[in-house]
mmCIF file of C-alpha atoms and ligand atoms in Angstrom:
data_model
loop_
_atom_site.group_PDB
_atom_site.id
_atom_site.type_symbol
_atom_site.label_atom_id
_atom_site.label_comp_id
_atom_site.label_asym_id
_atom_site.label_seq_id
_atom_site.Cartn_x
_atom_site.Cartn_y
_atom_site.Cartn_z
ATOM 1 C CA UNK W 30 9.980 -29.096 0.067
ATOM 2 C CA UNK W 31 6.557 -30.159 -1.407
ATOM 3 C CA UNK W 32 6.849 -32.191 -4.334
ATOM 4 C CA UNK W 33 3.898 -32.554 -7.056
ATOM 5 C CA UNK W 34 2.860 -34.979 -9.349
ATOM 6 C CA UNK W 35 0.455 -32.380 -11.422
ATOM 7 C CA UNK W 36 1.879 -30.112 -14.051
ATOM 8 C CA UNK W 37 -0.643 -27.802 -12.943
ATOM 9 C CA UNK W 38 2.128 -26.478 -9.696
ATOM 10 C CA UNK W 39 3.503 -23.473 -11.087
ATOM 11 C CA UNK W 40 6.040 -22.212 -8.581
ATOM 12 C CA UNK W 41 7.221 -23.390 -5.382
ATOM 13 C CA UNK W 42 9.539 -20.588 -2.722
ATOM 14 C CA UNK W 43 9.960 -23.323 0.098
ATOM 15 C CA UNK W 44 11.382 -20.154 2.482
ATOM 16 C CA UNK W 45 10.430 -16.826 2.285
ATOM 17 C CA UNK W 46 11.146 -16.662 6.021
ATOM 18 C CA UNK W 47 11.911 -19.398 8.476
ATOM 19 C CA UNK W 48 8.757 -20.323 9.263
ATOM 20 C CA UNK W 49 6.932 -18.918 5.603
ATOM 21 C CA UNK W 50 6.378 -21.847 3.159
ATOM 22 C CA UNK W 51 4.552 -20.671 -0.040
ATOM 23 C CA UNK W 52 3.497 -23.014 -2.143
ATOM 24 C CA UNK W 53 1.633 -21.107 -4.721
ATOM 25 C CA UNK W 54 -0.162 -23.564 -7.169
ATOM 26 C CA UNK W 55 -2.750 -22.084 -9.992
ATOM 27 C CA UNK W 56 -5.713 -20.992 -8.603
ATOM 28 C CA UNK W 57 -7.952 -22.335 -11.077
ATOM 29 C CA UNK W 58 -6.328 -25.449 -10.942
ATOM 30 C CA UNK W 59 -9.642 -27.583 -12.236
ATOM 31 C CA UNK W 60 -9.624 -29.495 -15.524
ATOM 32 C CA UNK W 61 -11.226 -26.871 -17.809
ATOM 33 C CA UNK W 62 -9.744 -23.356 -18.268
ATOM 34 C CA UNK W 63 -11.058 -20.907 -16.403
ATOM 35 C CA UNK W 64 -12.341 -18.760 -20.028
ATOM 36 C CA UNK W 65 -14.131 -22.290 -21.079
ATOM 37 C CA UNK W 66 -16.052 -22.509 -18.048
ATOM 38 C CA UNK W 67 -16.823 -19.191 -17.541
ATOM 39 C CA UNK W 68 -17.936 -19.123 -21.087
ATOM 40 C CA UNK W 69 -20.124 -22.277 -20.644
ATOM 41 C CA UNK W 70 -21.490 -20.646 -17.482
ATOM 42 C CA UNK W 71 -22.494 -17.115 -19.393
ATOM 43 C CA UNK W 72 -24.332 -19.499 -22.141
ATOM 44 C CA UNK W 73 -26.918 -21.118 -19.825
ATOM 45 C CA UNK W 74 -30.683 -19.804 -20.095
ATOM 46 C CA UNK W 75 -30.055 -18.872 -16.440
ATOM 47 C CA UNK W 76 -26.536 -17.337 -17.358
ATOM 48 C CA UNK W 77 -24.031 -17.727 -14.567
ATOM 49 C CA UNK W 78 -20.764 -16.911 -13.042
ATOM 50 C CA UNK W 79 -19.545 -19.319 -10.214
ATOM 51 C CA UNK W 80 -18.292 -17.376 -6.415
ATOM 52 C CA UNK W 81 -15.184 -17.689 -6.552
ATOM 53 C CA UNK W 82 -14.488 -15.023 -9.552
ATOM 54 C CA UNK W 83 -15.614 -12.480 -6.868
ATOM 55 C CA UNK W 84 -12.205 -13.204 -5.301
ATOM 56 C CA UNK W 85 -10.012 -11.118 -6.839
ATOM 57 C CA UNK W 86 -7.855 -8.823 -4.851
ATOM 58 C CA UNK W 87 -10.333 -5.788 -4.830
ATOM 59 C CA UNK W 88 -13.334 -8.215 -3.911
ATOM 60 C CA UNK W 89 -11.459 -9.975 -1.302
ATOM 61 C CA UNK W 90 -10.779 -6.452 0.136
ATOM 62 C CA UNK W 91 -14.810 -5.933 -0.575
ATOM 63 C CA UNK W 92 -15.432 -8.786 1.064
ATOM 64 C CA UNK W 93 -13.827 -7.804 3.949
ATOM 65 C CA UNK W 94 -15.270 -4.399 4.101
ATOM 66 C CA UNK W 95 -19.102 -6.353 3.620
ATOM 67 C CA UNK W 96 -17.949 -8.220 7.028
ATOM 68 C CA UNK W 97 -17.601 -4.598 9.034
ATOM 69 C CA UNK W 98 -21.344 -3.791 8.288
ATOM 70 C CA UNK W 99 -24.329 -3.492 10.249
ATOM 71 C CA UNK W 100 -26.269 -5.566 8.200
ATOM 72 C CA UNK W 101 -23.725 -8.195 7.498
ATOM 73 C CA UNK W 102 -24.462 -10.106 11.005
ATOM 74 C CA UNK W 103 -22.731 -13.793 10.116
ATOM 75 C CA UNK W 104 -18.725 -12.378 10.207
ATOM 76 C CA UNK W 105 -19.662 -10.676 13.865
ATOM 77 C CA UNK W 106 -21.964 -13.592 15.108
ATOM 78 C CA UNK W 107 -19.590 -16.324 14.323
ATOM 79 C CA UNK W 108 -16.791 -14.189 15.729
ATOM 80 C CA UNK W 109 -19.226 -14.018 19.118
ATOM 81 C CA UNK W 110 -19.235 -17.805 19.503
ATOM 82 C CA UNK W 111 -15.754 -18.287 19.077
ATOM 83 C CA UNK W 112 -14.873 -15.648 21.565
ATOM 84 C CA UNK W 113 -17.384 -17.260 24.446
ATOM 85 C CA UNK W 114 -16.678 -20.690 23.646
ATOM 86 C CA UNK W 115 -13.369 -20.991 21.770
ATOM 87 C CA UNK W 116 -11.506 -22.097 23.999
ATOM 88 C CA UNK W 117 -14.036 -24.924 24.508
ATOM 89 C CA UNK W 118 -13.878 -25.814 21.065
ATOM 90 C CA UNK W 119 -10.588 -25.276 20.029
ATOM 91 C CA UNK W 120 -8.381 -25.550 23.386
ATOM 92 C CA UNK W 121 -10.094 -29.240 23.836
ATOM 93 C CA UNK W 122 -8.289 -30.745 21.123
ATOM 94 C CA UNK W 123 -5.438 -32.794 20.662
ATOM 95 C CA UNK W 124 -1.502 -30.710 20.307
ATOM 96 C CA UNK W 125 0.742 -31.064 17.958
ATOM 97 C CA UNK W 126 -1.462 -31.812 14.893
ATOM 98 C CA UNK W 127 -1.635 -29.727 11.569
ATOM 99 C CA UNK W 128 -4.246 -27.345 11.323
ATOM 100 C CA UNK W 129 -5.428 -27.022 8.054
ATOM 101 C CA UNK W 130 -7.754 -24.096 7.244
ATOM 102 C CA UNK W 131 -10.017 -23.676 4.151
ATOM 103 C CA UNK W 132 -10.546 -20.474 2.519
ATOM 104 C CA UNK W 133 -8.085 -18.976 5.185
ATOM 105 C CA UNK W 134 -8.145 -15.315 3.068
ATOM 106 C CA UNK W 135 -6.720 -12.827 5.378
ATOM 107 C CA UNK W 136 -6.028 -15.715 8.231
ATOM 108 C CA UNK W 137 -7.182 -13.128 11.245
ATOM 109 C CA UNK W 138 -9.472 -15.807 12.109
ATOM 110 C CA UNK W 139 -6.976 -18.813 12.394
ATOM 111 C CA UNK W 140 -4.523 -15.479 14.088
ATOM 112 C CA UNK W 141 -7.288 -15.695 17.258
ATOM 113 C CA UNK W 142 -7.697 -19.156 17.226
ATOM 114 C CA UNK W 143 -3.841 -20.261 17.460
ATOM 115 C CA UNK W 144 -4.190 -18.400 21.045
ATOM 116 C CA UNK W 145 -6.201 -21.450 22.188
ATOM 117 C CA UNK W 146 -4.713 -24.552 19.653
ATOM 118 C CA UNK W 147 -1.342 -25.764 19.490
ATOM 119 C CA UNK W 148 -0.804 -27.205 16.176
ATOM 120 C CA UNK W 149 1.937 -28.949 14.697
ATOM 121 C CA UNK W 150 1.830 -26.480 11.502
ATOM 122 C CA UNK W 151 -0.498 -24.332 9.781
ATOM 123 C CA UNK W 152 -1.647 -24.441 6.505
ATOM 124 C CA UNK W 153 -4.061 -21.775 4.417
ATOM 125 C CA UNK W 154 -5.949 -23.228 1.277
ATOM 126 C CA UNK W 155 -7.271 -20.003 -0.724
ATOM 127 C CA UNK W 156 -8.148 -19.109 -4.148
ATOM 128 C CA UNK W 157 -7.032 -15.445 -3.588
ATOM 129 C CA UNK W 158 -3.750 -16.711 -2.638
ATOM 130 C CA UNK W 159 -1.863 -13.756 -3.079
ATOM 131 C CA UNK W 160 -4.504 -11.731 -0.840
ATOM 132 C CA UNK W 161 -3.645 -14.543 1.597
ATOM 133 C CA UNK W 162 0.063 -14.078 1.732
ATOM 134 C CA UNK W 163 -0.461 -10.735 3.706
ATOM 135 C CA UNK W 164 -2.263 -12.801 6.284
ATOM 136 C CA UNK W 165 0.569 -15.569 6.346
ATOM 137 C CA UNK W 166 3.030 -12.151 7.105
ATOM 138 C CA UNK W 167 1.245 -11.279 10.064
ATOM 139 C CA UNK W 168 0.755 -15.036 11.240
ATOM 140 C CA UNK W 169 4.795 -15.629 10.829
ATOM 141 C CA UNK W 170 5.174 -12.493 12.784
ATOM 142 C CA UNK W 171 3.015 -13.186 15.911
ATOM 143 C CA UNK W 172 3.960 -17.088 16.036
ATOM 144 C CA UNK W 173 7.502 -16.953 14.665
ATOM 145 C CA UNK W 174 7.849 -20.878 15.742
ATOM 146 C CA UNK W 175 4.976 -21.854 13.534
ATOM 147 C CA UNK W 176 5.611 -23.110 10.436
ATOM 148 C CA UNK W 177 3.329 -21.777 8.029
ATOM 149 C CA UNK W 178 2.420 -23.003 4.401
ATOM 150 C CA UNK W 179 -0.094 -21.039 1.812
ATOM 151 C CA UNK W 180 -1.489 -23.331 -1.115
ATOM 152 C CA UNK W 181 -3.045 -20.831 -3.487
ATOM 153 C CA UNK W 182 -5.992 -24.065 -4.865
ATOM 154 C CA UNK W 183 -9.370 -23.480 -5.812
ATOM 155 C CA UNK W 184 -11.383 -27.105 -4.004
ATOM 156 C CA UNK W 185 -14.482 -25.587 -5.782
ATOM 157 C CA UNK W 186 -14.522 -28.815 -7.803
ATOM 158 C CA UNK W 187 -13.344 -31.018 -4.789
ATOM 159 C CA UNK W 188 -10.770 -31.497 -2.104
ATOM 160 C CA UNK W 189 -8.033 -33.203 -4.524
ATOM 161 C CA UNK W 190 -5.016 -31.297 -3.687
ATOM 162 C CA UNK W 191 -2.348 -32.107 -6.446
ATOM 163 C CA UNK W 192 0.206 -32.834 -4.071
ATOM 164 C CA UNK W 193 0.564 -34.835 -0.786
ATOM 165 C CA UNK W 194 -0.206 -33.107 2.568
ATOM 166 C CA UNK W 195 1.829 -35.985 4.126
ATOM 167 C CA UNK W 196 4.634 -34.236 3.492
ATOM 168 C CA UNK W 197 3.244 -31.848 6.414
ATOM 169 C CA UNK W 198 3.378 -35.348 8.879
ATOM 170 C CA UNK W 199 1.190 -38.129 8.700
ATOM 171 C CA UNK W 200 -1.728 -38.711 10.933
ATOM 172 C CA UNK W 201 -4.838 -36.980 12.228
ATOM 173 C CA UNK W 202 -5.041 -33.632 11.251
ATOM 174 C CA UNK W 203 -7.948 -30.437 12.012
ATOM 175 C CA UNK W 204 -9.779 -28.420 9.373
ATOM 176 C CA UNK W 205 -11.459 -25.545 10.042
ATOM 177 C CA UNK W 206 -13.805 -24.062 7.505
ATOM 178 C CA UNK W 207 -15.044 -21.026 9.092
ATOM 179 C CA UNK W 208 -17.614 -18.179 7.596
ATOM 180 C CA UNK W 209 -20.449 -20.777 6.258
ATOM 181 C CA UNK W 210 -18.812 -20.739 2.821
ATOM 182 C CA UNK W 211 -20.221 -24.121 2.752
ATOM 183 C CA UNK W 212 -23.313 -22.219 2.050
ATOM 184 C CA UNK W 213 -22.023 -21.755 -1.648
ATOM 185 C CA UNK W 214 -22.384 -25.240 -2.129
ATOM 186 C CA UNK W 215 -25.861 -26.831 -3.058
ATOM 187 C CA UNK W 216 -26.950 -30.002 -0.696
ATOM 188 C CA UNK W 217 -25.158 -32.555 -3.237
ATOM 189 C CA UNK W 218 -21.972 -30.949 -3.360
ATOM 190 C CA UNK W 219 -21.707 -29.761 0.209
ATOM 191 C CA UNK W 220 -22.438 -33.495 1.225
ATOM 192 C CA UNK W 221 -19.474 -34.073 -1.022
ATOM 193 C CA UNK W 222 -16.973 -31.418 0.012
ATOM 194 C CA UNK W 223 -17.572 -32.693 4.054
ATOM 195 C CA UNK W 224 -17.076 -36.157 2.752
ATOM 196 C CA UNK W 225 -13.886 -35.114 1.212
ATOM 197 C CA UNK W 226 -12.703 -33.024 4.186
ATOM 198 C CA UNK W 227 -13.845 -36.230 6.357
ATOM 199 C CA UNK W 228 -11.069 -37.882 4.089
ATOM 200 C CA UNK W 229 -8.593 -35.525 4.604
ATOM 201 C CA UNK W 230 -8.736 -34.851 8.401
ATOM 202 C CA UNK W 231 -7.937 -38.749 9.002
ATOM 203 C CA UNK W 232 -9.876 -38.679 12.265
ATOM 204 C CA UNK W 233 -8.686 -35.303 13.267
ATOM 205 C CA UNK W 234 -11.666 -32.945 13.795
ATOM 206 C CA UNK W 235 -13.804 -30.499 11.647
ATOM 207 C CA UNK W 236 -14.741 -26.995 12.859
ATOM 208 C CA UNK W 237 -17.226 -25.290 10.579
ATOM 209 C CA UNK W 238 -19.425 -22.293 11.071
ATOM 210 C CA UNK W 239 -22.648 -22.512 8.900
ATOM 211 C CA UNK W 240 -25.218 -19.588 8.681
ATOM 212 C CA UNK W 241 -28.652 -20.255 10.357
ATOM 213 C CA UNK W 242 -32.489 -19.384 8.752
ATOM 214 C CA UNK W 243 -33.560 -16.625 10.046
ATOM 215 C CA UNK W 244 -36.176 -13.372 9.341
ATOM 216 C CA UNK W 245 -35.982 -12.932 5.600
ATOM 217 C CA UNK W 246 -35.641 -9.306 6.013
ATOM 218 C CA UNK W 247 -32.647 -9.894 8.223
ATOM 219 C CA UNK W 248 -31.265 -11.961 5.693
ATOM 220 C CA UNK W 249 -32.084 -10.118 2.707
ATOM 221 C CA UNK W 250 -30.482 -6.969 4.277
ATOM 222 C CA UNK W 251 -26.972 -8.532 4.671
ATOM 223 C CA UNK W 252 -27.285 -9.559 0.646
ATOM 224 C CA UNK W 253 -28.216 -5.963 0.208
ATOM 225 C CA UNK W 254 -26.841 -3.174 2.207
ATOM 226 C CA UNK W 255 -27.594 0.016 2.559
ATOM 227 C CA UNK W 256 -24.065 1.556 2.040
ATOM 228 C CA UNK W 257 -23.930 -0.797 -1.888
ATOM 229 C CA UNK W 258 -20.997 -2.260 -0.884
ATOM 230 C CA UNK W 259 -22.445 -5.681 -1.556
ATOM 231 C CA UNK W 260 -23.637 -4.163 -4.600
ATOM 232 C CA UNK W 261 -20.020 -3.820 -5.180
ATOM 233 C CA UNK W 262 -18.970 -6.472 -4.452
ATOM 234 C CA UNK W 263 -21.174 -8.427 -6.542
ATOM 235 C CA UNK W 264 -20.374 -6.140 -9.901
ATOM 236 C CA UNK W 265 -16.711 -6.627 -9.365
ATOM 237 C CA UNK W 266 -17.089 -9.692 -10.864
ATOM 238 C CA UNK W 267 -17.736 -8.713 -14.259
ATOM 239 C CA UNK W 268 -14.584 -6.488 -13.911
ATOM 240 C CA UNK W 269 -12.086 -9.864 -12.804
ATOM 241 C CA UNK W 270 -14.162 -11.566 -15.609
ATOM 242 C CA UNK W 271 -13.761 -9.342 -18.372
ATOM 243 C CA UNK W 272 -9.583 -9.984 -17.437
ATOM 244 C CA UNK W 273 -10.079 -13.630 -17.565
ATOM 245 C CA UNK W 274 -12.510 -14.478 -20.250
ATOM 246 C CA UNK W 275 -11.632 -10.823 -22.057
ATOM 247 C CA UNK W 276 -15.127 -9.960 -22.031
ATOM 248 C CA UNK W 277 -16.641 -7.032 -22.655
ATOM 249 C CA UNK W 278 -19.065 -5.965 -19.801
ATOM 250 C CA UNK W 279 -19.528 -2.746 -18.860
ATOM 251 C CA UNK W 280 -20.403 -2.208 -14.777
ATOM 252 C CA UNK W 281 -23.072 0.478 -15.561
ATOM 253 C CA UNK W 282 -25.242 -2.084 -17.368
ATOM 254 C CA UNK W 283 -25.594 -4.146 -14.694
ATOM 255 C CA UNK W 284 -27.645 -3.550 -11.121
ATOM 256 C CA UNK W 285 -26.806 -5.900 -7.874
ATOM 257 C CA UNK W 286 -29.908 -7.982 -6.617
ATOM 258 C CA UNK W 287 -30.013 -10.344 -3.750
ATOM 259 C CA UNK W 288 -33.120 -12.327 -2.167
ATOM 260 C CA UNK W 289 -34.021 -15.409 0.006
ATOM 261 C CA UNK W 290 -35.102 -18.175 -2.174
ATOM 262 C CA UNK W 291 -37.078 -19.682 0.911
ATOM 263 C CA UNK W 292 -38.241 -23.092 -0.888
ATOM 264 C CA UNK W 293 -34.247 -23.907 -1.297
ATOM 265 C CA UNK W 294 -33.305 -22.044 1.902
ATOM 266 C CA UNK W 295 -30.807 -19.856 -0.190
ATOM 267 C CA UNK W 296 -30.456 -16.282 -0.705
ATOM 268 C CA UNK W 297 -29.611 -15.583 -4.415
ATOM 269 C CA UNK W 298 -27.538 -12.916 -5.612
ATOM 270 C CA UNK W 299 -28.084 -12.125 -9.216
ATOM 271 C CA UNK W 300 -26.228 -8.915 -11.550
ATOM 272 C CA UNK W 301 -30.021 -7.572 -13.800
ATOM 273 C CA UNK W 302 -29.140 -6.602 -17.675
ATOM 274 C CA UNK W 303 -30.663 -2.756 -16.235
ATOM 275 C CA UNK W 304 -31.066 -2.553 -20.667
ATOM 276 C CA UNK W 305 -30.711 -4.756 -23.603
ATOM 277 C CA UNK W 306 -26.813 -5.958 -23.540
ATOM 278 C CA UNK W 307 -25.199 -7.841 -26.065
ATOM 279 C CA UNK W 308 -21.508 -9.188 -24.531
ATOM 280 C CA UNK W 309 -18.190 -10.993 -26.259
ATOM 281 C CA UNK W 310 -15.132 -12.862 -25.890
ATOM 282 C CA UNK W 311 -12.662 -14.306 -27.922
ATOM 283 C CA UNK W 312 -15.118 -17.443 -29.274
ATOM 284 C CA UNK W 313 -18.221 -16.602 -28.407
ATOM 285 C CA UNK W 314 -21.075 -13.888 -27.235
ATOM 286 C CA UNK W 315 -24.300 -13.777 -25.116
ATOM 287 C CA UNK W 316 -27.063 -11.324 -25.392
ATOM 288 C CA UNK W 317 -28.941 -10.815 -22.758
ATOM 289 C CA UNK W 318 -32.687 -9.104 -22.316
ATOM 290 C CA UNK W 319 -33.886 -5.996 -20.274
ATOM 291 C CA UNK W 320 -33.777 -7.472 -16.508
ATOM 292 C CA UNK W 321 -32.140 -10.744 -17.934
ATOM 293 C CA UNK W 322 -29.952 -12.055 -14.675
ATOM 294 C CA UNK W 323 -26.211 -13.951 -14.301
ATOM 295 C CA UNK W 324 -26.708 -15.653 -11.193
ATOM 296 C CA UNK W 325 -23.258 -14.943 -9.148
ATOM 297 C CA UNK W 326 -23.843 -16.611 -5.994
ATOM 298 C CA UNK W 327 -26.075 -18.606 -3.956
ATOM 299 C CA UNK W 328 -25.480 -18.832 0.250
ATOM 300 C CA UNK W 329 -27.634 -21.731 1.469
ATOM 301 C CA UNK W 330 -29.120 -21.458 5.459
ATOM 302 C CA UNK W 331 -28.999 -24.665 7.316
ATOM 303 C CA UNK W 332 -31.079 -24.858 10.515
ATOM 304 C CA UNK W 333 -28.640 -26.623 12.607
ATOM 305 C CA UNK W 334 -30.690 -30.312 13.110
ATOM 306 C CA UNK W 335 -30.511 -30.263 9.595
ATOM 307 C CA UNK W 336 -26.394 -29.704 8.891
ATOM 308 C CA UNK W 337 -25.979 -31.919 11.658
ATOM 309 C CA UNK W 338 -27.323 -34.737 9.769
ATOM 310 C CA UNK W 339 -25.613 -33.738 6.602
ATOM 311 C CA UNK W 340 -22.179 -33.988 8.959
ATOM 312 C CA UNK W 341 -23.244 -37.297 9.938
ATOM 313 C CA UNK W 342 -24.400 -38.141 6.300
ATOM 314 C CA UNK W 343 -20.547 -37.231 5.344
ATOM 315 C CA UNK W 344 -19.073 -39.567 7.653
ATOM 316 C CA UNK W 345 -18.714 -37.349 10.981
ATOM 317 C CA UNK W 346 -20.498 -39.753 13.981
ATOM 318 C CA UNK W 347 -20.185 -37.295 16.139
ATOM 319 C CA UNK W 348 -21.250 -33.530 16.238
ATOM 320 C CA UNK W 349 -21.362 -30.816 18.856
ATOM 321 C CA UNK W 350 -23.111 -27.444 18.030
ATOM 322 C CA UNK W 351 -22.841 -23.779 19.209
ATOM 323 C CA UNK W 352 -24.240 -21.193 18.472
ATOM 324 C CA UNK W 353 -25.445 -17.281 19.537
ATOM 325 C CA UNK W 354 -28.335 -16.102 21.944
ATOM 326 C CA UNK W 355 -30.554 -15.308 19.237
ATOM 327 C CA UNK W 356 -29.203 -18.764 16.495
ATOM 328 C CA UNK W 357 -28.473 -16.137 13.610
ATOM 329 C CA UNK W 358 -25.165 -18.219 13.294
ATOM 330 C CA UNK W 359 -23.847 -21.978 14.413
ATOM 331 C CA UNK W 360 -20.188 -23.579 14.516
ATOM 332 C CA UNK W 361 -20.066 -27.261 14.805
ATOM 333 C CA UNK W 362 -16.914 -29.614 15.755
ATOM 334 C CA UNK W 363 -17.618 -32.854 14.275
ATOM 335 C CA UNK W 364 -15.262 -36.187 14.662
ATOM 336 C CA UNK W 365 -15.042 -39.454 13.232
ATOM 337 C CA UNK W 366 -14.568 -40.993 16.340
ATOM 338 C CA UNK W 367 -14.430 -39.500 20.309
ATOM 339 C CA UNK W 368 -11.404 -37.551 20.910
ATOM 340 C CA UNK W 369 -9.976 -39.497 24.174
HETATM 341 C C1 AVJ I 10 -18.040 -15.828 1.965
HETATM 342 C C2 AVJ I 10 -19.679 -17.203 0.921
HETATM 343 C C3 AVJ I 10 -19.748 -16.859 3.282
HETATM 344 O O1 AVJ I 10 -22.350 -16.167 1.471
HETATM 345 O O2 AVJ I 10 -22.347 -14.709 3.062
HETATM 346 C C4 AVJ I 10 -21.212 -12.023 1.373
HETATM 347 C C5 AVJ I 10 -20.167 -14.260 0.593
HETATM 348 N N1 AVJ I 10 -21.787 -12.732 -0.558
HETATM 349 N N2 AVJ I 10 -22.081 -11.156 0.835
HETATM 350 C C6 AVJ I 10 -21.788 -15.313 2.145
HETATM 351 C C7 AVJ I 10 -21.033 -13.039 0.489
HETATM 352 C C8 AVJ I 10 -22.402 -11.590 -0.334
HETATM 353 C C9 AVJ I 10 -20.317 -14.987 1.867
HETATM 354 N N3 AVJ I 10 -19.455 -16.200 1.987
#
C-alpha cells in the first residue's frame, strides 16, 4: 500500500480487485482552494477559468463525444500513427518497466497500446479520476495480470505527486502523455512540465503526441463544430463552476467562441457575456460587459522542429518524430539517453 506524507490523500482502497489499486487523492490537490483560485481567475481584466474545470464527469463524456467528430481531426490522426507505427514506438522498448500515463481519462488509449508494451504495472494520473475508474475496469478485465493503480491528481501546477512512485519499483520508468494536452500549457510551463516528466521517467522514455499548425480553417473548425458540441463542452464549465465556487452563472448568458491566435500559435476558446451579466459567490462578484469574454482554454500548435527543441530544452537528448501523411498531428519518443 501507498503511503503519503501530504494531508492532502484523502482515501486509499489498496484492492478493489486483484490487480485494481485506487489510490484516489483530491483532485485539486494544489496549494490554494479550488473557490480561491477560481475566484482570482474570474477577477482578471481578461477573466478566466483554467481547463481542467471542463473535466467534470459530463465534460469528460463531452470530451469524448468532441473526439468522434468530423471536425475534431487530432483524437483520429494521433490514433492513425499509433496504429501504423505503434508497434515501432511502443514494442521497441524495454519490458518490465512501469508505464505511467498522464491524463489517462477513459485509458482506451493505454487499452491498445498494452497490445504492443509489456510493462511492469500501469498507472493512470487524471483529474477526473472517478471518470477514470471505468477505464481502469475494463483495463483489469482485458489484462487481469496487470496491476493497475489510478491516482485521481491534478499536475496542472507541476509533476509533484504527494507520495512516492517508488513504491511502484525503482528504476526507469515510461510516460506517455498522449492527445497534445501539452498544448494547454504556454511555452514556459510546458518547458517545465517535460522537465518534470524528464525527472520522473529516470531515463525511461517519453511518448507524447502534440498537435501540428495547420490551415486555420481546419483548426478553427475542430474548436467550433458544427453539431455545438464543443460549444457544449466549453459552457459546461460554468455549470461544474457554479458547484465549486457556488456561483451563479446562468448557461443562456453565455455563447462558445473559439479561434487561432496565429502570433502565439494557439487557438483560444473563450465563453462571450451574449448581455450585460453581473455574477456572485460566497466573497466576491464580477460583472462583466456585453461580449465581455472568460478565457477557458488555450491549445497551443507546435510545428514539430520546434517541440523537438523544447524536448531537448527539457532534458530529452534524443527525439524521434512521427507523424500522418498530411502532418495534422505528431507523436514523439524522446530519451535521456539511447535505449541499448
Ligand atoms: C484535451 C486539451 C487536447 O486542446 O484539443 C477539445 C481539449 N478543447 N476541444 C484540445 C479540447 C476543445 C483538447 N485537449
Amino acid at each position: 500500500m501507498l503511503e503519503s506524507a501530504s494531508n492532502r490523500l484523502v482515501y486509499i482502497d489498496p484492492m478493489t480487485t486483484p490487480t485494481f489499486n485506487q489510490i484516489s487523492i483530491d483532485p485539486h490537490s494544489s496549494a490554494i482552494s479550488p473557490a480561491h483560485s477560481l475566484a482570482a481567475g474570474l477577477l482578471k481584466e481578461q477573466a478566466e477559468i483554467a481547463p481542467k474545470y471542463f473535466y467534470d464527469n459530463l465534460g469528460s463524456r463531452l470530451f469524448e463525444a468532441i473526439t468522434a467528430l468530423d471536425e475534431y481531426y487530432p483524437t483520429r490522426t494521433e490514433s492513425l500513427i499509433f496504429e501504423r507505427y505503434g508497434a515501432t514506438i511502443f514494442g521497441d522498448l524495454p519490458h518490465h518497466r512501469p508505464l505511467i500515463e498522464l491524463g489517462a481519462g477513459s485509458c482506451r488509449k493505454a487499452e491498445r497500446l498494452l497490445h504492443w508494451m509489456h510493462p511492469s504495472r500501469f498507472v493512470g494520473i487524471e483529474i477526473a479520476a472517478e471518470f477514470m475508474q471505468e477505464g481502469l475496469k475494463r483495463l483489469s478485465e482485458r489484462f487481469p495480470d496487470l496491476p493497475l493503480y489510478g491516482i485521481g491528481y491534478d499536475f496542472s501546477g507541476g509533476l509533484n505527486l504527494p507520495f512516492d512512485l517508488d513504491e511502484l519499483g525503482t528504476g526507469p520508468r515510461d510516460l506517455f502523455y498522449p492527445g497534445s494536452s501539452i498544448g494547454n500549457f504556454e511555452p514556459a510551463q510546458a518547458l517545465k512540465l517535460l522537465q518534470a516528466m524528464q525527472t520522473l521517467s529516470q531515463e525511461g522514455t517519453l511518448v507524447i503526441g502534440v498537435d501540428t499548425v495547420k490551415d486555420i480553417e481546419i483548426l478553427e473548425a475542430a474548436y467550433d463544430d458544427a453539431l455545438g458540441v464543443t460549444a457544449a463542452f466549453n459552457l459546461n464549465v460554468l455549470r461544474h463552476i457554479n458547484q465549486i465556487l457556488k456561483s451563479d452563472f446562468l448557461i443562456e448568458d453565455w455563447r462558445h467562441t473559439a479561434f487561432f491566435n496565429e502570433e502565439e500559435s494557439r487557438i483560444e476558446m473563450h465563453l462571450v457575456a451574449k448581455r450585460r451579466v453581473r455574477t456572485a459567490w460566497p466573497g466576491g462578484e464580477r460583472s462583466f460587459r456585453e461580449n465581455e469574454s472568460i478565457l477557458t482554454e488555450y491549445s497551443y500548435k507546435w510545428d514539430p522542429e520546434d517541440f523537438t527543441a523544447l524536448l531537448k530544452e527539457a532534458g530529452f537528448a534524443h527525439v524521434e518524430v512521427w507523424t500522418d501523411a498530411s502532418k495534422w498531428f505528431a507523436v514523439y519518443r524522446a530519451h535521456v539517453r539511447k535505449p541499448q
